[in-house]
């Protein structure tokens, strides 16, 4: 999976290849984060999350993504 951050972050695109699939950064303001999930067959799922550092609290969002078992059977072990 790849996180796509605001252009002021470097690097802007951050790949995460192993669990836990999370990213920690410090910042300020409000912006949209892109999340790209790329499968072995090249298929890409795209998610967007509005992230706000303006509350003074940690900004966290957890997404549960469920896949049909037939799809998982095609994943190489």
PDB file of C-alpha atoms in Angstrom:
ATOM      1  CA  UNK A   1       0.000   0.000   0.000  1.00  0.00           C
ATOM      2  CA  UNK A   2       1.092   3.562  -0.589  1.00  0.00           C
ATOM      3  CA  UNK A   3       0.133   6.676   1.340  1.00  0.00           C
ATOM      4  CA  UNK A   4      -0.042   9.875  -0.727  1.00  0.00           C
ATOM      5  CA  UNK A   5       0.488  12.896   1.519  1.00  0.00           C
ATOM      6  CA  UNK A   6       0.180  16.657   1.070  1.00  0.00           C
ATOM      7  CA  UNK A   7       2.844  18.086  -1.296  1.00  0.00           C
ATOM      8  CA  UNK A   8       4.613  19.763   1.649  1.00  0.00           C
ATOM      9  CA  UNK A   9       5.623  16.342   3.035  1.00  0.00           C
ATOM     10  CA  UNK A  10       8.781  14.639   1.807  1.00  0.00           C
ATOM     11  CA  UNK A  11       8.626  12.049   0.593  1.00  0.00           C
ATOM     12  CA  UNK A  12       5.056  12.662  -0.513  1.00  0.00           C
ATOM     13  CA  UNK A  13       4.400   9.037  -1.514  1.00  0.00           C
ATOM     14  CA  UNK A  14       5.252   6.553   1.234  1.00  0.00           C
ATOM     15  CA  UNK A  15       5.060   2.820   0.464  1.00  0.00           C
ATOM     16  CA  UNK A  16       4.276   0.462   3.358  1.00  0.00           C
ATOM     17  CA  UNK A  17       4.890  -3.182   2.443  1.00  0.00           C
ATOM     18  CA  UNK A  18       4.267  -5.083   5.695  1.00  0.00           C
ATOM     19  CA  UNK A  19       1.782  -5.104   8.577  1.00  0.00           C
ATOM     20  CA  UNK A  20       0.848  -3.068  10.452  1.00  0.00           C
ATOM     21  CA  UNK A  21      -0.108  -0.964   7.441  1.00  0.00           C
ATOM     22  CA  UNK A  22       0.136   2.402   9.138  1.00  0.00           C
ATOM     23  CA  UNK A  23       2.002   5.655   8.847  1.00  0.00           C
ATOM     24  CA  UNK A  24       2.943   8.170  11.537  1.00  0.00           C
ATOM     25  CA  UNK A  25       3.817  11.779  10.723  1.00  0.00           C
ATOM     26  CA  UNK A  26       3.661  15.142  12.497  1.00  0.00           C
ATOM     27  CA  UNK A  27       2.129  18.166  10.859  1.00  0.00           C
ATOM     28  CA  UNK A  28      -0.445  20.907  11.049  1.00  0.00           C
ATOM     29  CA  UNK A  29      -3.552  21.901   9.130  1.00  0.00           C
ATOM     30  CA  UNK A  30      -6.185  19.918   7.266  1.00  0.00           C
ATOM     31  CA  UNK A  31      -5.663  17.977   4.037  1.00  0.00           C
ATOM     32  CA  UNK A  32      -6.698  14.861   2.187  1.00  0.00           C
ATOM     33  CA  UNK A  33      -4.558  11.717   2.365  1.00  0.00           C
ATOM     34  CA  UNK A  34      -4.670   9.221  -0.476  1.00  0.00           C
ATOM     35  CA  UNK A  35      -4.245   5.507   0.160  1.00  0.00           C
ATOM     36  CA  UNK A  36      -3.480   3.148  -2.716  1.00  0.00           C
ATOM     37  CA  UNK A  37      -3.773  -0.615  -2.152  1.00  0.00           C
ATOM     38  CA  UNK A  38      -2.034  -2.501  -4.964  1.00  0.00           C
ATOM     39  CA  UNK A  39      -2.605  -6.223  -5.447  1.00  0.00           C
ATOM     40  CA  UNK A  40      -0.230  -8.761  -7.017  1.00  0.00           C
ATOM     41  CA  UNK A  41      -2.308  -8.739 -10.217  1.00  0.00           C
ATOM     42  CA  UNK A  42      -1.845  -4.953 -10.532  1.00  0.00           C
ATOM     43  CA  UNK A  43      -5.385  -4.028  -9.459  1.00  0.00           C
ATOM     44  CA  UNK A  44      -5.435  -0.841  -7.350  1.00  0.00           C
ATOM     45  CA  UNK A  45      -8.032   0.225  -4.763  1.00  0.00           C
ATOM     46  CA  UNK A  46      -8.035   3.949  -3.979  1.00  0.00           C
ATOM     47  CA  UNK A  47      -9.183   5.482  -0.697  1.00  0.00           C
ATOM     48  CA  UNK A  48      -9.211   9.104   0.498  1.00  0.00           C
ATOM     49  CA  UNK A  49      -9.254  10.371   4.054  1.00  0.00           C
ATOM     50  CA  UNK A  50      -9.634  13.938   5.285  1.00  0.00           C
ATOM     51  CA  UNK A  51      -6.912  14.386   7.905  1.00  0.00           C
ATOM     52  CA  UNK A  52      -6.963  17.184  10.480  1.00  0.00           C
ATOM     53  CA  UNK A  53      -4.054  18.082  12.745  1.00  0.00           C
ATOM     54  CA  UNK A  54      -5.946  21.146  14.015  1.00  0.00           C
ATOM     55  CA  UNK A  55      -7.718  19.448  16.953  1.00  0.00           C
ATOM     56  CA  UNK A  56      -4.597  19.002  19.088  1.00  0.00           C
ATOM     57  CA  UNK A  57      -5.391  15.280  19.321  1.00  0.00           C
ATOM     58  CA  UNK A  58      -3.771  12.424  17.388  1.00  0.00           C
ATOM     59  CA  UNK A  59      -5.462  12.045  14.005  1.00  0.00           C
ATOM     60  CA  UNK A  60      -6.261   8.399  13.383  1.00  0.00           C
ATOM     61  CA  UNK A  61      -8.576   6.539  11.074  1.00  0.00           C
ATOM     62  CA  UNK A  62      -8.952   2.771  10.823  1.00  0.00           C
ATOM     63  CA  UNK A  63     -10.503   1.157   7.756  1.00  0.00           C
ATOM     64  CA  UNK A  64     -11.517  -2.491   7.677  1.00  0.00           C
ATOM     65  CA  UNK A  65     -11.350  -3.883   4.146  1.00  0.00           C
ATOM     66  CA  UNK A  66     -12.947  -7.291   3.599  1.00  0.00           C
ATOM     67  CA  UNK A  67     -12.263  -9.534   0.617  1.00  0.00           C
ATOM     68  CA  UNK A  68     -14.191 -12.469  -0.756  1.00  0.00           C
ATOM     69  CA  UNK A  69     -12.455 -15.768   0.070  1.00  0.00           C
ATOM     70  CA  UNK A  70     -12.248 -16.681  -3.640  1.00  0.00           C
ATOM     71  CA  UNK A  71     -10.101 -13.578  -4.193  1.00  0.00           C
ATOM     72  CA  UNK A  72      -7.849 -14.461  -1.274  1.00  0.00           C
ATOM     73  CA  UNK A  73      -7.364 -17.995  -2.630  1.00  0.00           C
ATOM     74  CA  UNK A  74      -5.629 -16.442  -5.668  1.00  0.00           C
ATOM     75  CA  UNK A  75      -2.982 -14.661  -3.549  1.00  0.00           C
ATOM     76  CA  UNK A  76       0.418 -16.413  -3.688  1.00  0.00           C
ATOM     77  CA  UNK A  77       1.614 -17.726  -0.324  1.00  0.00           C
TER      78      UNK A  77
END
